mmCIF file of N, CA and C in Angstrom:
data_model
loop_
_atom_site.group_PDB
_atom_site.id
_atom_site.type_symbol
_atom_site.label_atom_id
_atom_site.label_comp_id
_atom_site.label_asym_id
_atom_site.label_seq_id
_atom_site.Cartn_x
_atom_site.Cartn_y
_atom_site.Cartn_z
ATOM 1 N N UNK A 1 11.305 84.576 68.260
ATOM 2 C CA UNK A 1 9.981 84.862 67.773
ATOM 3 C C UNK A 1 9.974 84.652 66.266
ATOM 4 N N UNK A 2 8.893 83.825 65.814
ATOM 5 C CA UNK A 2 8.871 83.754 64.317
ATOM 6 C C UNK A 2 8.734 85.202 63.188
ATOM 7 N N UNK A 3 8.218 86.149 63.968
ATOM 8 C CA UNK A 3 8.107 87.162 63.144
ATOM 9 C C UNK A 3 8.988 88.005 63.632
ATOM 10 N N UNK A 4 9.787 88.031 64.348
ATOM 11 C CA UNK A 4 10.359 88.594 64.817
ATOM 12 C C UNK A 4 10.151 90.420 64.933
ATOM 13 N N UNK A 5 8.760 90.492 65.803
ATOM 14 C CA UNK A 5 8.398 91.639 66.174
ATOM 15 C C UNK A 5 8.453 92.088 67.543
ATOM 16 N N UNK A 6 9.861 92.122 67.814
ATOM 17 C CA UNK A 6 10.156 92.436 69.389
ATOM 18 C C UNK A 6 10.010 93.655 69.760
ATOM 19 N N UNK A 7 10.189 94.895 68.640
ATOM 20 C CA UNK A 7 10.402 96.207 69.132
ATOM 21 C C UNK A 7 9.043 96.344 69.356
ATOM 22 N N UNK A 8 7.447 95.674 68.711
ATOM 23 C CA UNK A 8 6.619 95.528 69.035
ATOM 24 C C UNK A 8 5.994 94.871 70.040
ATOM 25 N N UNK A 9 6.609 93.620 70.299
ATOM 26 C CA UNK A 9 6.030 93.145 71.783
ATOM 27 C C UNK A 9 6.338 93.880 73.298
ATOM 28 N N UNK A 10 7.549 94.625 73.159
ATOM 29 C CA UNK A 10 7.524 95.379 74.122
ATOM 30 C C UNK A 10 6.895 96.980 74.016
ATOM 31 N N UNK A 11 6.862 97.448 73.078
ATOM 32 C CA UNK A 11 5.494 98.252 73.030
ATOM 33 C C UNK A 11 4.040 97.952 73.670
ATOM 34 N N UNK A 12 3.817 97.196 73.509
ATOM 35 C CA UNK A 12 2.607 96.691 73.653
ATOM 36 C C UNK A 12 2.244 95.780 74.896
ATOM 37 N N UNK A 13 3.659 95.216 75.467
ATOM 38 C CA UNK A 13 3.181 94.073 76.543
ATOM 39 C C UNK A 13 3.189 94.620 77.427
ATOM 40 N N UNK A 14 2.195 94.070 78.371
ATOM 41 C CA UNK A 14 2.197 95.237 79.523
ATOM 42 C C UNK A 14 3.570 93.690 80.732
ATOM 43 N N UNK A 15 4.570 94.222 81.155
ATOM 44 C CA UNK A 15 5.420 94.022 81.671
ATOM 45 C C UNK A 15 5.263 94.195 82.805
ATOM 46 N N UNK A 16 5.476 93.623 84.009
ATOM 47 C CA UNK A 16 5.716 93.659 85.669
ATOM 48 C C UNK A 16 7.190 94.248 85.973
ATOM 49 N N UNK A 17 8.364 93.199 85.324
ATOM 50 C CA UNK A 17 9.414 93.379 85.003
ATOM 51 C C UNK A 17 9.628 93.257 83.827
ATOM 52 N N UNK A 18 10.424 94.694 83.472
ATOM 53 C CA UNK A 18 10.511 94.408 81.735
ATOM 54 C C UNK A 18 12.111 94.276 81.229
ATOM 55 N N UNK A 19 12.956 94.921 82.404
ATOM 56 C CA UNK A 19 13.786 94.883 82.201
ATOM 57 C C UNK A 19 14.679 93.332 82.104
ATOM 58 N N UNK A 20 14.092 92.374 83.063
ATOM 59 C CA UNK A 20 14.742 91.067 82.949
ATOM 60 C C UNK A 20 14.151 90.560 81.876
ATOM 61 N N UNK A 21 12.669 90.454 81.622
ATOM 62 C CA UNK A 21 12.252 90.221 80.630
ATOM 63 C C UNK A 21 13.017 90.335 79.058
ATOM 64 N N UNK A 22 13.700 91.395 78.920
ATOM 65 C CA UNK A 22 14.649 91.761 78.221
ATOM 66 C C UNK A 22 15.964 90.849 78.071
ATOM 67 N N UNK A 23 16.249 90.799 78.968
ATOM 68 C CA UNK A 23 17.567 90.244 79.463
ATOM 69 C C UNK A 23 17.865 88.793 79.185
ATOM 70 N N UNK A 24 16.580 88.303 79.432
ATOM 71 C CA UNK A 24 16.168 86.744 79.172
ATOM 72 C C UNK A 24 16.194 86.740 77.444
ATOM 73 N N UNK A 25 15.522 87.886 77.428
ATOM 74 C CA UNK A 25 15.372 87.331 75.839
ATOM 75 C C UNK A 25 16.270 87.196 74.771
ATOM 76 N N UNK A 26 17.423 88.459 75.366
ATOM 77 C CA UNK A 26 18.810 88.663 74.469
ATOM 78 C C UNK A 26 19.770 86.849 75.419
ATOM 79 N N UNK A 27 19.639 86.708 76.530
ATOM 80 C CA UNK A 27 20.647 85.510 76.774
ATOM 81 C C UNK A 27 20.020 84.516 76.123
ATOM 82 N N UNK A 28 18.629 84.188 75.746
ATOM 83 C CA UNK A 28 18.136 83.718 74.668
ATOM 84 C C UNK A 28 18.683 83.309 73.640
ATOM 85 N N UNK A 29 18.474 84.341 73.141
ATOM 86 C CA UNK A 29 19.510 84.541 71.383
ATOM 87 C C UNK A 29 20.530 84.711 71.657
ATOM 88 N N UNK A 30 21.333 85.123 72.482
ATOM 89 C CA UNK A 30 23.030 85.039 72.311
ATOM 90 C C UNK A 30 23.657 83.931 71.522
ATOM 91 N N UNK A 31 23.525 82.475 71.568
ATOM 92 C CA UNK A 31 24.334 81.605 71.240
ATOM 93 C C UNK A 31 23.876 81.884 69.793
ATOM 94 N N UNK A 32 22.827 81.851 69.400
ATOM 95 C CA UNK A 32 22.312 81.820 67.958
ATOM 96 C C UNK A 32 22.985 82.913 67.111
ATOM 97 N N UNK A 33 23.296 84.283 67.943
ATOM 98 C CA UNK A 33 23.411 85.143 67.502
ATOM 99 C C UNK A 33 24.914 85.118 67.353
ATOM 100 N N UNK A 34 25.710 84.631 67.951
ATOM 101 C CA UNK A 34 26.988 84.251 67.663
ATOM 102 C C UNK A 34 27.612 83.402 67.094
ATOM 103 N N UNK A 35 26.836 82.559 67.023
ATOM 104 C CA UNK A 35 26.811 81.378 65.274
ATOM 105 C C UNK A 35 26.676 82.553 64.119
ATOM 106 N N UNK A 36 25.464 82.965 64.108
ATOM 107 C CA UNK A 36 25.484 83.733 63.160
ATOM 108 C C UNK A 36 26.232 84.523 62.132
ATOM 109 N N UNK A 37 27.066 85.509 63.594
ATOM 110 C CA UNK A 37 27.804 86.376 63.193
ATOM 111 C C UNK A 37 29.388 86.140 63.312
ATOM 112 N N UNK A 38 29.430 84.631 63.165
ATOM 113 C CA UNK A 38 30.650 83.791 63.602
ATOM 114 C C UNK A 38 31.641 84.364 64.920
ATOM 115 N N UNK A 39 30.847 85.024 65.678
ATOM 116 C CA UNK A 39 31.910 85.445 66.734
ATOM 117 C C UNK A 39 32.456 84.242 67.871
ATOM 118 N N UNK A 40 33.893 84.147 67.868
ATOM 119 C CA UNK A 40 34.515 82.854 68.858
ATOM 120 C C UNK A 40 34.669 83.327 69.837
ATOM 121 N N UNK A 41 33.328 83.223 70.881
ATOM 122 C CA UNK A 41 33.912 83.746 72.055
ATOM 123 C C UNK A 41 32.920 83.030 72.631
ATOM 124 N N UNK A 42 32.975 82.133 73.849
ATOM 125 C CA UNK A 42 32.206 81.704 75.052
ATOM 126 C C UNK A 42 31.481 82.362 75.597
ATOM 127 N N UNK A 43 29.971 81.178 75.442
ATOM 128 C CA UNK A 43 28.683 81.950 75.767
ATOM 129 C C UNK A 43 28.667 82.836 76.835
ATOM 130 N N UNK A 44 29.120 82.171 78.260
ATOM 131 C CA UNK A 44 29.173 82.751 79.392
ATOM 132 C C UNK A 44 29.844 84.161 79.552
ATOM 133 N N UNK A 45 31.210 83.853 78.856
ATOM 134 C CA UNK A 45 31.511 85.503 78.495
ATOM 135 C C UNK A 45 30.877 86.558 78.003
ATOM 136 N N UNK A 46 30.002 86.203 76.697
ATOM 137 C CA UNK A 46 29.366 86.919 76.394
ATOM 138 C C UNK A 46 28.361 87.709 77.144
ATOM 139 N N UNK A 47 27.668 86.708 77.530
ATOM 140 C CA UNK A 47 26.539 86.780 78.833
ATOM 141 C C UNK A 47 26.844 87.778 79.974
ATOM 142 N N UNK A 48 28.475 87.906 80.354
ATOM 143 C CA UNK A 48 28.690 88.957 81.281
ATOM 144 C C UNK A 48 28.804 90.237 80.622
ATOM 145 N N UNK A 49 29.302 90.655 79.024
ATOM 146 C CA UNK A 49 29.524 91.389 78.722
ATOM 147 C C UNK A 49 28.282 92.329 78.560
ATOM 148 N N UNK A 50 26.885 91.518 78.179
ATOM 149 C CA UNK A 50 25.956 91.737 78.039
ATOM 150 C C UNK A 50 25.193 92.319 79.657
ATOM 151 N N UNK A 51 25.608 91.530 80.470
ATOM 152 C CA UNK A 51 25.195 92.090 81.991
ATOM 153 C C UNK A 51 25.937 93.368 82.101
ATOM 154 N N UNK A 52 27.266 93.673 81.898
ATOM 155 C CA UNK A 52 27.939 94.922 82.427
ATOM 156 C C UNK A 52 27.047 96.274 81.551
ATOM 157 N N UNK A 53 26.395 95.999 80.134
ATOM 158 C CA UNK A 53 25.429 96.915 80.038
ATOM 159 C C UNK A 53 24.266 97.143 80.555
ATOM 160 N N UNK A 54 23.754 96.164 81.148
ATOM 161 C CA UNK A 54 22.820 96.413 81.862
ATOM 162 C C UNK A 54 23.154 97.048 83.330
ATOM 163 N N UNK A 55 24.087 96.471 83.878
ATOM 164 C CA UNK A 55 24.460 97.154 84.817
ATOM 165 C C UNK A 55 24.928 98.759 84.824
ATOM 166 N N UNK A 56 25.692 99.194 83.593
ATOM 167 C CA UNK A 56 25.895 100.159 83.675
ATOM 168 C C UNK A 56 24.892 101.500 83.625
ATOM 169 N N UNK A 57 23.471 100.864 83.381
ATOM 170 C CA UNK A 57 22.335 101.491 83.318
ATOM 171 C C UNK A 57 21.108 101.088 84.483
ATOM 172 N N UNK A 58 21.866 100.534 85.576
ATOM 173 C CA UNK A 58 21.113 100.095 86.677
ATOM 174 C C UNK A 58 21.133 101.027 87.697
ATOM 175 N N UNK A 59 21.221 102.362 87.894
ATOM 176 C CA UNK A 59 20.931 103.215 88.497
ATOM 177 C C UNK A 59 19.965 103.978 87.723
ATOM 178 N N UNK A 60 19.450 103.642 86.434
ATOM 179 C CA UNK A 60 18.663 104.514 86.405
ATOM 180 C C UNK A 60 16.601 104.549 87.200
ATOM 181 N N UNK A 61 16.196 105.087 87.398
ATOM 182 C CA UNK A 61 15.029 105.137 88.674
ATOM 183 C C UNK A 61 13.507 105.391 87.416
ATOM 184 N N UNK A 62 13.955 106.336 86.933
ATOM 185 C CA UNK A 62 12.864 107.081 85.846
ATOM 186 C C UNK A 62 12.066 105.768 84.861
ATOM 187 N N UNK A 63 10.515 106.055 84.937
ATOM 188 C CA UNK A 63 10.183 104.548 84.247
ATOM 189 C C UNK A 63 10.132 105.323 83.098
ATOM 190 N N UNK A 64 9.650 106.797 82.240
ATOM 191 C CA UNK A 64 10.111 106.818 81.155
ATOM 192 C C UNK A 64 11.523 106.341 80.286
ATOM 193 N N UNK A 65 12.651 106.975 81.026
ATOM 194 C CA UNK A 65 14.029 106.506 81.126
ATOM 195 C C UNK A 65 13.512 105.384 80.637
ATOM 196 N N UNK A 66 13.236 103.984 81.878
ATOM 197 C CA UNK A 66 13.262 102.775 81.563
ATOM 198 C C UNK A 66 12.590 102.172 80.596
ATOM 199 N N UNK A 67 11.635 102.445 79.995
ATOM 200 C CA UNK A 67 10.635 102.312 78.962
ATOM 201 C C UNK A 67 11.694 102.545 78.185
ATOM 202 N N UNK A 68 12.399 103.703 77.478
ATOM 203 C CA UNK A 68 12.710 104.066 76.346
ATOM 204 C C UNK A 68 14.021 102.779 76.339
ATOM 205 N N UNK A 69 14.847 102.482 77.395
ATOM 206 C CA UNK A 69 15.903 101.584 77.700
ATOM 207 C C UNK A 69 15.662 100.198 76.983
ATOM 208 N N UNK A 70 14.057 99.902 77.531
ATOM 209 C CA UNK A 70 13.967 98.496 77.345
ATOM 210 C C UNK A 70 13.276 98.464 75.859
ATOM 211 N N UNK A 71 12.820 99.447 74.933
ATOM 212 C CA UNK A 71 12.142 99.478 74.096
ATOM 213 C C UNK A 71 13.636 99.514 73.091
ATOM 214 N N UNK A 72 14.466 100.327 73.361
ATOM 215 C CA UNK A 72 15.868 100.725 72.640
ATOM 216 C C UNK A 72 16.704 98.462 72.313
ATOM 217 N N UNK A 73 16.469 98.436 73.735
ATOM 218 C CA UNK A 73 17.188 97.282 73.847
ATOM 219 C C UNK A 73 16.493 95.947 72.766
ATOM 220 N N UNK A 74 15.210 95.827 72.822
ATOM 221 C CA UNK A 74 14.517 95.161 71.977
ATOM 222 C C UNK A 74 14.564 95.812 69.984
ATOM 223 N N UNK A 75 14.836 96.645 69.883
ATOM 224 C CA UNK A 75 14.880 96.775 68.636
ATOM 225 C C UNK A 75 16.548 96.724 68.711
ATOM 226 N N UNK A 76 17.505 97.364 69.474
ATOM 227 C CA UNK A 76 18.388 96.362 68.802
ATOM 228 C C UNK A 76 19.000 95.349 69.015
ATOM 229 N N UNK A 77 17.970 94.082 69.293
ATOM 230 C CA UNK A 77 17.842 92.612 69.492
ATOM 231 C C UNK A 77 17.427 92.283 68.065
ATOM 232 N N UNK A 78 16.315 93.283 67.797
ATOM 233 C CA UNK A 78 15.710 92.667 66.562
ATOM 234 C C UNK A 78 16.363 92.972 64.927
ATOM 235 N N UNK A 79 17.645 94.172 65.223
ATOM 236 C CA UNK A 79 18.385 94.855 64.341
ATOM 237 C C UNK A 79 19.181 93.595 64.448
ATOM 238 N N UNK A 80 19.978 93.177 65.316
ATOM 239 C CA UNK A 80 20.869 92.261 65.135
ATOM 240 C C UNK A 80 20.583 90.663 64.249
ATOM 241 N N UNK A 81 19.517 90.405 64.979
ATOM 242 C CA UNK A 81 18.454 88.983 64.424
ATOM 243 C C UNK A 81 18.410 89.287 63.116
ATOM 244 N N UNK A 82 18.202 90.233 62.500
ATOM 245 C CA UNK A 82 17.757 90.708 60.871
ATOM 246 C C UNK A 82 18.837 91.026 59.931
ATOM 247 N N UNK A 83 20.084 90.637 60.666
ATOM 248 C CA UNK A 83 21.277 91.421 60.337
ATOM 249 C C UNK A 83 21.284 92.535 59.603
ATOM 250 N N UNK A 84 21.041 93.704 60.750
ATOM 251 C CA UNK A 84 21.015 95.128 60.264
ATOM 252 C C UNK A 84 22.609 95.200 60.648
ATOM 253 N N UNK A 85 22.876 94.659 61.418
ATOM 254 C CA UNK A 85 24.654 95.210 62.313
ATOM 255 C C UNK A 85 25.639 94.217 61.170
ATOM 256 N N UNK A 86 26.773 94.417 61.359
ATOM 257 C CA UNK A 86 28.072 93.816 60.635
ATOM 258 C C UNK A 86 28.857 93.439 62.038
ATOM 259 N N UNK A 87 29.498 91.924 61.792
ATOM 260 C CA UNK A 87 30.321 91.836 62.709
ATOM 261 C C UNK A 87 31.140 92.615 63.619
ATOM 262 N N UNK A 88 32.088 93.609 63.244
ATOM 263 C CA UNK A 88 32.554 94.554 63.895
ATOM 264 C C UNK A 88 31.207 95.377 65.140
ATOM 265 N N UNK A 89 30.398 95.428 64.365
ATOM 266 C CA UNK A 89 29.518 96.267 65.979
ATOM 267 C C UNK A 89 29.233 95.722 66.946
ATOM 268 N N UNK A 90 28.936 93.883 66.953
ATOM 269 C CA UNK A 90 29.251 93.513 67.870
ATOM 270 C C UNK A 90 30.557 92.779 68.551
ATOM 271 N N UNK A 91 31.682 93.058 67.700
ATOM 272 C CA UNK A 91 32.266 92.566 68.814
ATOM 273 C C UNK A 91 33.289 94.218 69.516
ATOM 274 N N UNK A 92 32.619 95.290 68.549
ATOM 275 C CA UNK A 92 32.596 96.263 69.637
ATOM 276 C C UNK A 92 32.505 95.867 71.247
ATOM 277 N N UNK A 93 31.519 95.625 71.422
ATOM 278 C CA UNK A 93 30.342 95.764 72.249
ATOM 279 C C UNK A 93 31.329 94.528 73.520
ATOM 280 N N UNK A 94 31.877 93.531 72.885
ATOM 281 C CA UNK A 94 32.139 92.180 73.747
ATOM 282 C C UNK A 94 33.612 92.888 74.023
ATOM 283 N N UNK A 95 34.422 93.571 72.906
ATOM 284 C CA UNK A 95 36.112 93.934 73.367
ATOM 285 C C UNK A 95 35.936 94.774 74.003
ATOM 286 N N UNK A 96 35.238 95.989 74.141
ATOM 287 C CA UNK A 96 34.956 97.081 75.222
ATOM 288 C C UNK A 96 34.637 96.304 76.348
ATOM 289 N N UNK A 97 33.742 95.499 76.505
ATOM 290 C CA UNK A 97 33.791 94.649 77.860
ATOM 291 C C UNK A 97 35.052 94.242 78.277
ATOM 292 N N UNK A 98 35.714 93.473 77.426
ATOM 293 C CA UNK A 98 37.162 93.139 77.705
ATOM 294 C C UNK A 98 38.238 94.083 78.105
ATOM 295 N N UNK A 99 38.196 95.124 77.801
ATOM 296 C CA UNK A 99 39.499 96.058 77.779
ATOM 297 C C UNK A 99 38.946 96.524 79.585
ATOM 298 N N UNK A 100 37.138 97.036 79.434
ATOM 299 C CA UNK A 100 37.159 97.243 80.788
ATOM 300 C C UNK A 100 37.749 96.366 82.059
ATOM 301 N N UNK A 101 37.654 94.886 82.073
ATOM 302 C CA UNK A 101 37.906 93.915 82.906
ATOM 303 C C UNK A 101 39.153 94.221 83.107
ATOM 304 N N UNK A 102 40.066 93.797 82.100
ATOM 305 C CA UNK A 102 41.778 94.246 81.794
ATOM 306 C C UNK A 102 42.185 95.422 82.616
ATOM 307 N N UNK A 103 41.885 96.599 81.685
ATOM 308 C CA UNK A 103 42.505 97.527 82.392
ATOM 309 C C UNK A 103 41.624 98.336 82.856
#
């Protein structure tokens, strides 16, 4: 998005599915976002690491819950895009995926 007002478009959009909607938008920006933040790691990997959070929040039922999930998830799409984060937070996010697979 040129203005990059995501924590706002999902405020505001009225969504069918919001959660893939989401999902699309971060596998979206992934590659960009890893140029960015020079992280060497393969898109596709990434892409799962990014699914195992979603998954790990796929029992939840509650659409407040889910509202606040998918509203959380879009601002920090748009924290990252703006570089509010420093390398280290995301590759938090990708080695915790890793260590889970591992061990």
């Amino acid at each position: 998005m040129t203005s990059l007002q995501l924590a706002t478009k999902a405020r505001h959009a009225a969504y069918i599915n919001p959660v893939p909607t989401l999902y699309r938008a971060i596998a979206k920006e992934l590659p960009r976002v890893l140029t960015i933040y020079d992280i060497d790691l393969p898109v596709p990997e990434a892409r799962a690491g990014i699914r195992s959070l979603f998954q790990e929040n796929s029992q939840v039922r509650d659409t407040r819950v889910l509202d606040m999930l998918v509203e959380k998830g879009y601002m920090e799409l748009e924290e990252t895009l703006l570089h509010h984060k420093q390398r280290p937070h995301l590759l938090r996010i990708f080695e915790g995926f890793k260590h889970k697979t591992t061990g």
